[in-house]
Amino acid sequence: MSEELRELYQEVILDHGKNPRNFRDVKDATCHAHGNNPLCGDQLVVYLKIGEGDVIEDVSFVGNGCAISVASASMMTELVKGKTIAQTEHLFERFHAMCTGDEDHSDDGTLADDDMDRLSVLSGVRAFPVRVKCATLAWHTMNAAIHGQDESTTEV
Ligand code: ZN
């Protein structure tokens, strides 16, 4: 990766970290969950409104955390809104594989590559295992909410 590109990626993370999108609660949320990453001190609540056909009609988060965890949550809310739960879970699998360096090439074509391109700004965390937990916290928390669990912690 060129230096310019690296700087651009950091800017995207800083921008989302400072001005998180969908940073609010959803009044008529159908589910929510608390996410906790004690290693870093990141704490999030993810709200989801799931409608007909398992479509995520609204998604948001609130909480406190480092720039990586907030940026990742912010980008997640932008990406999964309007998607079905199945599409969201597939995206999470690919994102998780990207963060852990366990790249999954079994792309079945159901996702726009744009989504992975946008998430790739966070792929730098793979060099820092502690940061992987920051980057995936919001996703684990969303997953917990979808499956009716109230809490998600990175300590498993
Ligand atoms: Zn963190």
mmCIF file of C-alpha atoms and ligand atoms in Angstrom:
data_model
loop_
_atom_site.group_PDB
_atom_site.id
_atom_site.type_symbol
_atom_site.label_atom_id
_atom_site.label_comp_id
_atom_site.label_asym_id
_atom_site.label_seq_id
_atom_site.Cartn_x
_atom_site.Cartn_y
_atom_site.Cartn_z
ATOM 1 C CA MET A 1 0.000 0.000 0.000
ATOM 2 C CA SER A 2 1.316 3.447 -0.869
ATOM 3 C CA GLU A 3 1.892 6.062 1.824
ATOM 4 C CA GLU A 4 -0.859 8.266 0.388
ATOM 5 C CA LEU A 5 -3.367 5.463 0.525
ATOM 6 C CA ARG A 6 -2.387 4.592 4.076
ATOM 7 C CA GLU A 7 -2.968 8.183 5.112
ATOM 8 C CA LEU A 8 -6.312 8.286 3.380
ATOM 9 C CA TYR A 9 -7.397 5.149 5.201
ATOM 10 C CA GLN A 10 -6.455 6.645 8.524
ATOM 11 C CA GLU A 11 -8.434 9.733 7.660
ATOM 12 C CA VAL A 12 -11.522 7.639 7.005
ATOM 13 C CA ILE A 13 -11.134 5.965 10.397
ATOM 14 C CA LEU A 14 -10.551 9.288 12.162
ATOM 15 C CA ASP A 15 -13.549 10.829 10.426
ATOM 16 C CA HIS A 16 -15.882 8.017 11.466
ATOM 17 C CA GLY A 17 -14.324 7.975 14.947
ATOM 18 C CA LYS A 18 -14.947 11.695 15.444
ATOM 19 C CA ASN A 19 -18.263 11.940 13.641
ATOM 20 C CA PRO A 20 -19.873 8.537 14.004
ATOM 21 C CA ARG A 21 -22.864 7.885 11.746
ATOM 22 C CA ASN A 22 -26.124 6.621 13.241
ATOM 23 C CA PHE A 23 -24.890 7.483 16.741
ATOM 24 C CA ARG A 24 -28.301 7.418 18.448
ATOM 25 C CA ASP A 25 -30.796 4.899 19.718
ATOM 26 C CA VAL A 26 -33.678 3.479 17.687
ATOM 27 C CA LYS A 27 -36.900 4.239 19.511
ATOM 28 C CA ASP A 28 -38.790 1.318 17.990
ATOM 29 C CA ALA A 29 -35.879 -1.111 17.928
ATOM 30 C CA THR A 30 -36.840 -4.770 17.762
ATOM 31 C CA CYS A 31 -33.650 -5.861 19.490
ATOM 32 C CA HIS A 32 -30.470 -4.523 20.993
ATOM 33 C CA ALA A 33 -27.385 -5.801 22.779
ATOM 34 C CA HIS A 34 -24.515 -4.492 24.866
ATOM 35 C CA GLY A 35 -20.989 -5.041 23.669
ATOM 36 C CA ASN A 36 -18.007 -4.910 25.952
ATOM 37 C CA ASN A 37 -14.317 -5.081 25.127
ATOM 38 C CA PRO A 38 -12.618 -4.902 28.537
ATOM 39 C CA LEU A 39 -9.138 -5.129 27.037
ATOM 40 C CA CYS A 40 -9.547 -1.676 25.544
ATOM 41 C CA GLY A 41 -12.495 -0.277 27.505
ATOM 42 C CA ASP A 42 -14.832 -0.151 24.507
ATOM 43 C CA GLN A 43 -18.517 -0.296 25.418
ATOM 44 C CA LEU A 44 -21.287 -0.139 22.852
ATOM 45 C CA VAL A 45 -24.999 -0.714 22.577
ATOM 46 C CA VAL A 46 -26.232 -1.692 19.128
ATOM 47 C CA TYR A 47 -29.912 -1.190 18.246
ATOM 48 C CA LEU A 48 -31.648 -2.913 15.361
ATOM 49 C CA LYS A 49 -35.055 -2.643 13.814
ATOM 50 C CA ILE A 50 -35.711 -5.784 11.849
ATOM 51 C CA GLY A 51 -38.728 -5.792 9.589
ATOM 52 C CA GLU A 52 -40.452 -8.039 7.123
ATOM 53 C CA GLY A 53 -38.278 -10.528 5.295
ATOM 54 C CA ASP A 54 -35.568 -10.196 7.945
ATOM 55 C CA VAL A 55 -34.539 -6.851 6.495
ATOM 56 C CA ILE A 56 -32.638 -4.506 8.777
ATOM 57 C CA GLU A 57 -34.735 -1.358 8.489
ATOM 58 C CA ASP A 58 -32.763 0.669 10.972
ATOM 59 C CA VAL A 59 -29.561 0.214 12.920
ATOM 60 C CA SER A 60 -27.676 2.470 15.288
ATOM 61 C CA PHE A 61 -25.299 2.465 18.205
ATOM 62 C CA VAL A 62 -24.291 4.458 21.244
ATOM 63 C CA GLY A 63 -21.384 4.097 23.598
ATOM 64 C CA ASN A 64 -17.782 4.919 24.278
ATOM 65 C CA GLY A 65 -14.697 3.464 22.774
ATOM 66 C CA CYS A 66 -11.463 3.985 20.934
ATOM 67 C CA ALA A 67 -11.418 5.424 17.408
ATOM 68 C CA ILE A 68 -11.217 1.969 15.839
ATOM 69 C CA SER A 69 -14.232 0.562 17.668
ATOM 70 C CA VAL A 70 -16.358 3.662 17.034
ATOM 71 C CA ALA A 71 -15.297 3.927 13.384
ATOM 72 C CA SER A 72 -16.029 0.259 12.820
ATOM 73 C CA ALA A 73 -19.469 0.553 14.446
ATOM 74 C CA SER A 74 -20.215 3.668 12.418
ATOM 75 C CA MET A 75 -19.255 2.015 9.138
ATOM 76 C CA MET A 76 -21.175 -1.111 10.075
ATOM 77 C CA THR A 77 -24.417 0.810 10.579
ATOM 78 C CA GLU A 78 -24.023 2.407 7.158
ATOM 79 C CA LEU A 79 -23.326 -0.905 5.471
ATOM 80 C CA VAL A 80 -25.931 -3.211 6.957
ATOM 81 C CA LYS A 81 -28.955 -0.912 6.783
ATOM 82 C CA GLY A 82 -31.297 -2.291 4.158
ATOM 83 C CA LYS A 83 -29.608 -5.679 4.083
ATOM 84 C CA THR A 84 -31.140 -8.948 5.200
ATOM 85 C CA ILE A 85 -29.846 -10.766 8.266
ATOM 86 C CA ALA A 86 -28.340 -13.468 6.032
ATOM 87 C CA GLN A 87 -26.459 -10.885 3.964
ATOM 88 C CA THR A 88 -25.285 -9.169 7.134
ATOM 89 C CA GLU A 89 -23.978 -12.401 8.639
ATOM 90 C CA HIS A 90 -22.138 -13.166 5.436
ATOM 91 C CA LEU A 91 -20.577 -9.714 5.424
ATOM 92 C CA PHE A 92 -19.519 -10.181 9.064
ATOM 93 C CA GLU A 93 -17.865 -13.494 8.211
ATOM 94 C CA ARG A 94 -15.856 -11.893 5.440
ATOM 95 C CA PHE A 95 -14.991 -8.861 7.565
ATOM 96 C CA HIS A 96 -13.898 -11.075 10.457
ATOM 97 C CA ALA A 97 -11.744 -13.147 8.108
ATOM 98 C CA MET A 98 -10.206 -9.956 6.741
ATOM 99 C CA CYS A 99 -9.381 -8.664 10.243
ATOM 100 C CA THR A 100 -7.828 -11.904 11.409
ATOM 101 C CA GLY A 101 -5.902 -12.395 8.178
ATOM 102 C CA ASP A 102 -7.803 -15.590 7.549
ATOM 103 C CA GLU A 103 -9.003 -14.319 4.200
ATOM 104 C CA ASP A 104 -12.082 -16.041 2.907
ATOM 105 C CA HIS A 105 -12.181 -16.272 -0.847
ATOM 106 C CA SER A 106 -15.453 -18.093 -1.084
ATOM 107 C CA ASP A 107 -17.283 -15.088 -2.416
ATOM 108 C CA ASP A 108 -20.665 -16.242 -3.607
ATOM 109 C CA GLY A 109 -21.341 -12.966 -5.352
ATOM 110 C CA THR A 110 -24.229 -11.913 -3.131
ATOM 111 C CA LEU A 111 -22.325 -8.948 -1.768
ATOM 112 C CA ALA A 112 -21.198 -5.880 -3.579
ATOM 113 C CA ASP A 113 -17.419 -5.721 -3.481
ATOM 114 C CA ASP A 114 -17.924 -2.067 -2.597
ATOM 115 C CA ASP A 115 -18.831 -3.182 0.912
ATOM 116 C CA MET A 116 -15.592 -5.062 1.403
ATOM 117 C CA ASP A 117 -13.663 -2.218 -0.211
ATOM 118 C CA ARG A 118 -15.073 0.176 2.332
ATOM 119 C CA LEU A 119 -14.342 -2.158 5.228
ATOM 120 C CA SER A 120 -10.807 -2.747 4.008
ATOM 121 C CA VAL A 121 -9.749 0.524 5.679
ATOM 122 C CA LEU A 122 -9.892 -1.478 8.902
ATOM 123 C CA SER A 123 -7.807 -4.385 7.636
ATOM 124 C CA GLY A 124 -4.675 -2.857 9.153
ATOM 125 C CA VAL A 125 -5.823 -4.147 12.546
ATOM 126 C CA ARG A 126 -4.767 -7.670 11.607
ATOM 127 C CA ALA A 127 -1.229 -6.763 12.655
ATOM 128 C CA PHE A 128 -2.542 -5.942 16.148
ATOM 129 C CA PRO A 129 -4.587 -8.749 17.752
ATOM 130 C CA VAL A 130 -5.906 -6.454 20.489
ATOM 131 C CA ARG A 131 -7.224 -4.081 17.835
ATOM 132 C CA VAL A 132 -9.046 -6.896 16.053
ATOM 133 C CA LYS A 133 -11.355 -7.023 19.086
ATOM 134 C CA CYS A 134 -11.966 -3.284 18.802
ATOM 135 C CA ALA A 135 -12.773 -3.559 15.102
ATOM 136 C CA THR A 136 -15.137 -6.518 15.445
ATOM 137 C CA LEU A 137 -16.881 -5.520 18.704
ATOM 138 C CA ALA A 138 -19.833 -3.791 17.041
ATOM 139 C CA TRP A 139 -20.303 -6.718 14.682
ATOM 140 C CA HIS A 140 -20.266 -9.290 17.484
ATOM 141 C CA THR A 141 -22.719 -7.104 19.382
ATOM 142 C CA MET A 142 -25.055 -6.832 16.398
ATOM 143 C CA ASN A 143 -24.870 -10.592 15.992
ATOM 144 C CA ALA A 144 -25.783 -11.080 19.658
ATOM 145 C CA ALA A 145 -28.765 -8.741 19.279
ATOM 146 C CA ILE A 146 -29.991 -10.603 16.196
ATOM 147 C CA HIS A 147 -29.791 -13.868 18.106
ATOM 148 C CA GLY A 148 -31.651 -12.532 21.103
ATOM 149 C CA GLN A 149 -28.687 -12.294 23.408
ATOM 150 C CA ASP A 150 -28.399 -9.238 25.577
ATOM 151 C CA GLU A 151 -24.642 -9.103 25.815
ATOM 152 C CA SER A 152 -21.517 -9.697 23.840
ATOM 153 C CA THR A 153 -18.059 -9.604 25.290
ATOM 154 C CA THR A 154 -14.760 -10.144 23.591
ATOM 155 C CA GLU A 155 -13.681 -12.313 26.523
ATOM 156 C CA VAL A 156 -14.716 -15.724 25.302
HETATM 157 ZN ZN ZN B 1 -10.745 -0.330 21.323
#
